């Protein structure tokens, strides 16, 4: 039987490519994001396979909107949360910081609560969160983004352990990308940049295997763990010292 998959943040980048890969496998897919015109494109690309719901995950009632999307699909097996924003914020203005936490932390948590409740009712399910190597350490250019990715990472790990001990049949996967050539992956010091297609194929493989954690691509394991090991004086000067990134906005 073909799977039912919901992808939040499917209008562009990694989420969109994942939606295409699942559609090519004859899955039924629910897609959500703010740019409804891009979701419509997906619907036209794969007629009869895509259910769209335009929504901003920062909305107070996002949990209800997730449940509506689950209802349109008549159930769901996998919920993938790709939606996030990064705001480069050198002056530490309040708005970009709180916009980031509203989406990457508050919205993320609300989606997981709705997914968890549904999967407990049905007795099975798989939640996939897309974090980042940014979760490894802080960064002066985008403090809220790095902190939000650390939140997502620890939250997913907590749920994975919770599921294991509760034996509730809910699988948890954390995908940890390095750089991907998407709207979000812009900057002047990028290396090992994966195409969205490569990143999506590796991500899908990890999801199919229900891996607890997977680095996308695999070699980012090294950078993540090196960053974690660096003493403060090296981390501050080498990694943060000359960090300049171009903002998407
Ligand atoms: N690209 C990289 O180098 C990189 C590196 C590490 C981790 N990641 C992670 O990979 C994931 C996918 O990002 P990407 O690289 O594919 O970037 P992207 O092309 O900018 O995709 C981000 C997606 O999130 C959606 N989104 C953002 N805010 C939303 C909101 N408030 N409500 C609903 N949807 C929202 C966007 O759709 P709308 O704008 O239409 O709402 C879009 O579909 C993110 O979690 C990101 O943190 C990316």
Tab-separated table of C-alpha atoms and ligand atoms in Angstrom:
chain	number	residue	atom	x	y	z
A	1	UNK	CA	0.000	0.000	0.000
A	2	UNK	CA	1.346	3.438	-0.886
A	3	UNK	CA	2.274	5.701	2.007
A	4	UNK	CA	0.617	8.946	3.033
A	5	UNK	CA	3.133	11.673	3.686
A	6	UNK	CA	2.722	15.265	4.880
A	7	UNK	CA	5.528	17.712	4.139
A	8	UNK	CA	5.462	21.076	5.877
A	9	UNK	CA	7.627	23.520	3.953
A	10	UNK	CA	7.154	21.854	0.555
A	11	UNK	CA	6.971	24.958	-1.635
A	12	UNK	CA	10.728	25.128	-2.275
A	13	UNK	CA	14.121	23.591	-1.588
A	14	UNK	CA	14.569	20.286	0.184
A	15	UNK	CA	10.896	19.919	1.156
A	16	UNK	CA	9.729	20.405	-2.418
A	17	UNK	CA	12.206	17.890	-3.837
A	18	UNK	CA	11.152	15.382	-1.177
A	19	UNK	CA	7.499	15.903	-2.197
A	20	UNK	CA	8.441	15.158	-5.819
A	21	UNK	CA	10.323	11.976	-4.849
A	22	UNK	CA	7.389	10.681	-2.795
A	23	UNK	CA	4.935	11.556	-5.591
A	24	UNK	CA	7.089	9.604	-8.061
A	25	UNK	CA	6.704	6.588	-5.707
A	26	UNK	CA	2.908	6.853	-5.893
A	27	UNK	CA	2.497	8.123	-2.355
A	28	UNK	CA	-0.337	10.480	-1.393
A	29	UNK	CA	1.158	13.741	-0.224
A	30	UNK	CA	-0.157	16.613	1.849
A	31	UNK	CA	1.862	19.790	1.375
A	32	UNK	CA	1.842	22.944	3.441
A	33	UNK	CA	3.573	26.322	3.309
A	34	UNK	CA	2.774	30.036	2.923
A	35	UNK	CA	3.276	30.362	-0.858
A	36	UNK	CA	0.137	28.693	-2.160
A	37	UNK	CA	1.015	29.356	-5.824
A	38	UNK	CA	4.074	27.080	-5.499
A	39	UNK	CA	1.975	24.371	-3.864
A	40	UNK	CA	-0.492	24.665	-6.773
A	41	UNK	CA	2.422	23.992	-9.158
A	42	UNK	CA	3.080	20.714	-7.330
A	43	UNK	CA	-0.615	19.819	-7.523
A	44	UNK	CA	-0.547	20.345	-11.312
A	45	UNK	CA	2.729	18.398	-11.627
A	46	UNK	CA	1.255	15.294	-9.915
A	47	UNK	CA	-2.528	15.338	-10.460
A	48	UNK	CA	-4.545	13.394	-7.893
A	49	UNK	CA	-1.568	12.804	-5.598
A	50	UNK	CA	-1.113	16.172	-3.904
A	51	UNK	CA	-3.362	17.730	-1.244
A	52	UNK	CA	-2.472	21.321	-0.564
A	53	UNK	CA	-2.983	23.520	2.448
A	54	UNK	CA	-1.640	27.035	2.410
A	55	UNK	CA	-0.702	27.988	5.957
A	56	UNK	CA	1.795	29.901	8.046
A	57	UNK	CA	3.129	27.650	10.793
A	58	UNK	CA	3.523	30.678	13.047
A	59	UNK	CA	-0.292	30.854	13.255
A	60	UNK	CA	-1.859	30.191	16.630
A	61	UNK	CA	-4.173	27.516	15.162
A	62	UNK	CA	-1.561	25.635	13.118
A	63	UNK	CA	-2.289	22.406	15.037
A	64	UNK	CA	-5.879	22.475	13.762
A	65	UNK	CA	-4.704	23.122	10.210
A	66	UNK	CA	-2.396	20.094	10.411
A	67	UNK	CA	-5.323	17.988	11.579
A	68	UNK	CA	-7.436	19.280	8.654
A	69	UNK	CA	-4.691	18.258	6.227
A	70	UNK	CA	-4.496	14.801	7.842
A	71	UNK	CA	-8.281	14.532	7.406
A	72	UNK	CA	-8.077	15.457	3.696
A	73	UNK	CA	-5.549	12.652	3.215
A	74	UNK	CA	-7.698	10.321	5.299
A	75	UNK	CA	-4.765	9.588	7.596
A	76	UNK	CA	-0.992	9.936	7.458
A	77	UNK	CA	2.060	7.717	7.948
A	78	UNK	CA	4.928	10.230	7.868
A	79	UNK	CA	5.007	13.925	8.810
A	80	UNK	CA	8.139	15.779	7.646
A	81	UNK	CA	8.835	19.258	9.037
A	82	UNK	CA	11.118	21.093	6.606
A	83	UNK	CA	9.719	24.589	7.251
A	84	UNK	CA	12.133	26.985	8.919
A	85	UNK	CA	13.508	30.469	8.393
A	86	UNK	CA	16.920	32.025	8.912
A	87	UNK	CA	17.260	35.767	9.553
A	88	UNK	CA	20.712	37.312	9.586
A	89	UNK	CA	20.422	39.916	12.266
A	90	UNK	CA	23.608	41.823	13.000
A	91	UNK	CA	21.868	44.506	15.063
A	92	UNK	CA	19.877	41.920	16.987
A	93	UNK	CA	16.551	43.598	16.204
A	94	UNK	CA	13.676	42.021	18.090
A	95	UNK	CA	11.416	41.297	15.072
A	96	UNK	CA	13.697	38.911	13.131
A	97	UNK	CA	14.635	37.091	16.319
A	98	UNK	CA	11.028	36.515	17.405
A	99	UNK	CA	9.876	35.711	13.849
A	100	UNK	CA	12.506	32.980	13.791
A	101	UNK	CA	11.487	31.516	17.137
A	102	UNK	CA	7.760	31.783	16.281
A	103	UNK	CA	8.332	29.610	13.184
A	104	UNK	CA	11.275	27.376	14.084
A	105	UNK	CA	10.388	26.775	17.733
A	106	UNK	CA	6.723	27.591	18.451
A	107	UNK	CA	5.341	26.443	15.082
A	108	UNK	CA	7.604	23.393	15.057
A	109	UNK	CA	6.427	22.360	18.543
A	110	UNK	CA	2.739	22.898	17.718
A	111	UNK	CA	3.061	20.712	14.609
A	112	UNK	CA	4.710	17.957	16.612
A	113	UNK	CA	1.986	18.099	19.293
A	114	UNK	CA	-0.707	17.666	16.613
A	115	UNK	CA	1.246	14.858	14.925
A	116	UNK	CA	1.939	13.092	18.222
A	117	UNK	CA	-1.727	13.199	19.236
A	118	UNK	CA	-2.786	11.770	15.861
A	119	UNK	CA	-0.177	9.001	15.881
A	120	UNK	CA	-1.062	7.991	19.467
A	121	UNK	CA	-4.690	7.633	18.334
A	122	UNK	CA	-3.825	5.551	15.256
A	123	UNK	CA	-1.128	3.515	16.994
A	124	UNK	CA	1.703	4.219	14.553
A	125	UNK	CA	3.525	7.030	12.784
A	126	UNK	CA	6.810	8.653	11.852
A	127	UNK	CA	7.862	12.248	12.603
A	128	UNK	CA	10.810	13.665	10.670
A	129	UNK	CA	12.446	16.957	11.627
A	130	UNK	CA	15.018	18.762	9.498
A	131	UNK	CA	17.494	20.521	11.775
A	132	UNK	CA	20.981	21.675	10.720
A	133	UNK	CA	24.645	21.512	11.589
A	134	UNK	CA	23.845	24.984	12.973
A	135	UNK	CA	22.476	23.076	15.972
A	136	UNK	CA	26.053	22.245	17.002
A	137	UNK	CA	27.115	25.722	18.238
A	138	UNK	CA	26.090	29.380	18.411
A	139	UNK	CA	26.792	31.926	15.669
A	140	UNK	CA	26.920	35.712	15.860
A	141	UNK	CA	25.228	36.282	12.486
A	142	UNK	CA	21.978	34.418	13.195
A	143	UNK	CA	21.632	33.707	16.926
A	144	UNK	CA	17.940	32.767	16.871
A	145	UNK	CA	18.404	30.370	13.937
A	146	UNK	CA	21.247	28.470	15.597
A	147	UNK	CA	19.429	28.351	18.953
A	148	UNK	CA	16.185	27.240	17.273
A	149	UNK	CA	17.958	24.410	15.456
A	150	UNK	CA	19.498	23.263	18.767
A	151	UNK	CA	15.977	23.323	20.260
A	152	UNK	CA	14.593	21.249	17.381
A	153	UNK	CA	17.449	18.766	17.665
A	154	UNK	CA	17.109	18.218	21.421
A	155	UNK	CA	13.307	18.119	21.165
A	156	UNK	CA	13.456	15.376	18.541
A	157	UNK	CA	15.936	13.389	20.603
A	158	UNK	CA	13.692	13.706	23.660
A	159	UNK	CA	10.712	12.388	21.685
A	160	UNK	CA	12.747	9.535	20.235
A	161	UNK	CA	13.678	8.390	23.739
A	162	UNK	CA	10.113	8.960	24.976
A	163	UNK	CA	8.716	6.794	22.164
A	164	UNK	CA	11.223	4.064	22.869
A	165	UNK	CA	10.279	3.828	26.544
A	166	UNK	CA	6.547	4.232	25.940
A	167	UNK	CA	6.663	1.669	23.104
A	168	UNK	CA	4.100	3.776	21.293
A	169	UNK	CA	5.206	2.862	17.758
A	170	UNK	CA	6.040	6.472	16.829
A	171	UNK	CA	9.378	6.695	15.005
A	172	UNK	CA	11.468	9.857	15.118
A	173	UNK	CA	14.093	10.862	12.553
A	174	UNK	CA	16.349	13.917	12.705
A	175	UNK	CA	17.881	14.966	9.383
A	176	UNK	CA	20.923	17.205	9.864
A	177	UNK	CA	21.889	19.022	6.658
A	178	UNK	CA	25.137	20.848	6.014
A	179	UNK	CA	24.835	23.221	3.062
A	180	UNK	CA	22.225	22.708	0.340
A	181	UNK	CA	21.857	24.841	-2.758
A	182	UNK	CA	18.461	26.370	-1.886
A	183	UNK	CA	17.143	29.839	-1.055
A	184	UNK	CA	18.271	29.263	2.517
A	185	UNK	CA	21.737	27.988	1.624
A	186	UNK	CA	23.324	31.267	0.528
A	187	UNK	CA	26.611	32.757	1.627
A	188	UNK	CA	30.203	33.494	0.714
A	189	UNK	CA	31.949	30.746	2.667
A	190	UNK	CA	29.953	27.699	1.683
A	191	UNK	CA	31.564	24.360	0.915
A	192	UNK	CA	30.421	20.792	0.288
A	193	UNK	CA	27.142	22.260	-1.047
A	194	UNK	CA	24.717	19.488	-2.041
A	195	UNK	CA	22.101	19.875	-4.745
A	196	UNK	CA	18.489	19.721	-3.492
A	197	UNK	CA	18.124	16.461	-5.442
A	198	UNK	CA	21.092	14.762	-3.741
A	199	UNK	CA	20.035	16.060	-0.336
A	200	UNK	CA	16.457	14.865	-0.865
A	201	UNK	CA	17.529	11.401	-2.052
A	202	UNK	CA	19.822	10.925	0.980
A	203	UNK	CA	17.083	12.264	3.252
A	204	UNK	CA	14.498	9.889	1.803
A	205	UNK	CA	16.839	6.934	2.218
A	206	UNK	CA	17.309	7.799	5.906
A	207	UNK	CA	13.535	8.204	6.360
A	208	UNK	CA	12.835	4.860	4.626
A	209	UNK	CA	15.278	3.191	7.042
A	210	UNK	CA	13.681	5.044	9.981
A	211	UNK	CA	17.128	6.218	11.065
A	212	UNK	CA	17.290	8.117	14.348
A	213	UNK	CA	19.708	10.712	12.898
A	214	UNK	CA	21.285	11.260	9.510
A	215	UNK	CA	23.751	13.883	8.295
A	216	UNK	CA	22.900	15.245	4.843
A	217	UNK	CA	25.299	14.665	3.215
A	218	UNK	CA	27.114	12.081	5.336
A	219	UNK	CA	30.463	13.875	5.550
A	220	UNK	CA	28.866	16.723	7.541
A	221	UNK	CA	29.134	14.363	10.512
A	222	UNK	CA	32.790	15.400	10.701
A	223	UNK	CA	32.123	19.155	10.682
A	224	UNK	CA	29.348	18.829	13.260
A	225	UNK	CA	31.483	16.852	15.680
A	226	UNK	CA	34.587	18.979	15.106
A	227	UNK	CA	32.588	22.102	15.894
A	228	UNK	CA	31.335	20.520	19.102
A	229	UNK	CA	34.928	19.754	20.161
A	230	UNK	CA	36.518	23.138	19.378
A	231	UNK	CA	37.537	25.131	22.454
A	232	UNK	CA	35.859	28.563	22.764
A	233	UNK	CA	38.898	30.615	21.674
A	234	UNK	CA	39.267	28.649	18.412
A	235	UNK	CA	35.523	28.465	17.752
A	236	UNK	CA	35.087	32.230	18.256
A	237	UNK	CA	37.932	33.247	15.962
A	238	UNK	CA	37.962	30.572	13.268
A	239	UNK	CA	34.266	29.826	12.865
A	240	UNK	CA	32.624	33.121	13.922
A	241	UNK	CA	35.464	35.586	13.282
A	242	UNK	CA	34.945	36.365	9.613
A	243	UNK	CA	31.424	34.997	9.190
A	244	UNK	CA	29.519	36.982	6.575
A	245	UNK	CA	26.330	35.689	5.041
A	246	UNK	CA	23.948	37.295	2.633
A	247	UNK	CA	20.429	37.513	3.950
A	248	UNK	CA	17.617	36.109	1.839
A	249	UNK	CA	15.507	39.097	2.934
B	1	LIG	N1	19.852	25.137	2.610
B	1	LIG	C1	20.763	24.870	3.539
B	1	LIG	O1	21.976	25.076	3.338
B	1	LIG	C2	20.330	24.245	4.850
B	1	LIG	C3	21.324	23.881	5.764
B	1	LIG	C4	20.967	23.302	6.967
B	1	LIG	C5	19.639	23.073	7.261
B	1	LIG	N2	18.679	23.432	6.370
B	1	LIG	C6	17.280	23.175	6.738
B	1	LIG	O2	16.608	22.531	5.676
B	1	LIG	C7	15.208	22.829	5.763
B	1	LIG	C8	14.683	23.183	4.386
B	1	LIG	O3	15.236	24.429	3.977
B	1	LIG	P1	15.660	24.724	2.462
B	1	LIG	O4	17.128	24.791	2.429
B	1	LIG	O5	14.952	23.795	1.574
B	1	LIG	O6	15.147	26.246	2.309
B	1	LIG	P2	13.905	26.879	1.547
B	1	LIG	O7	13.923	26.574	0.108
B	1	LIG	O8	13.887	28.321	1.989
B	1	LIG	O9	12.641	26.109	2.186
B	1	LIG	C9	12.037	26.490	3.374
B	1	LIG	C10	10.602	26.006	3.333
B	1	LIG	O10	9.996	26.353	4.580
B	1	LIG	C11	8.745	26.973	4.321
B	1	LIG	N3	8.405	27.893	5.381
B	1	LIG	C12	9.188	28.846	5.936
B	1	LIG	N4	8.507	29.529	6.858
B	1	LIG	C13	7.257	29.002	6.890
B	1	LIG	C14	6.094	29.299	7.647
B	1	LIG	N5	6.060	30.293	8.517
B	1	LIG	N6	4.986	28.541	7.428
B	1	LIG	C15	4.983	27.543	6.511
B	1	LIG	N7	6.071	27.218	5.770
B	1	LIG	C16	7.191	27.952	5.968
B	1	LIG	C17	8.965	27.704	2.988
B	1	LIG	O11	7.728	27.926	2.336
B	1	LIG	P3	6.987	29.347	2.232
B	1	LIG	O12	8.041	30.416	2.162
B	1	LIG	O13	6.180	29.196	0.991
B	1	LIG	O14	6.140	29.428	3.453
B	1	LIG	C18	9.783	26.665	2.237
B	1	LIG	O15	8.926	25.718	1.637
B	1	LIG	C19	15.075	23.941	6.795
B	1	LIG	O16	14.615	23.397	8.009
B	1	LIG	C20	16.492	24.450	6.984
B	1	LIG	O17	16.719	24.977	8.276
B	1	LIG	C21	18.985	24.014	5.167
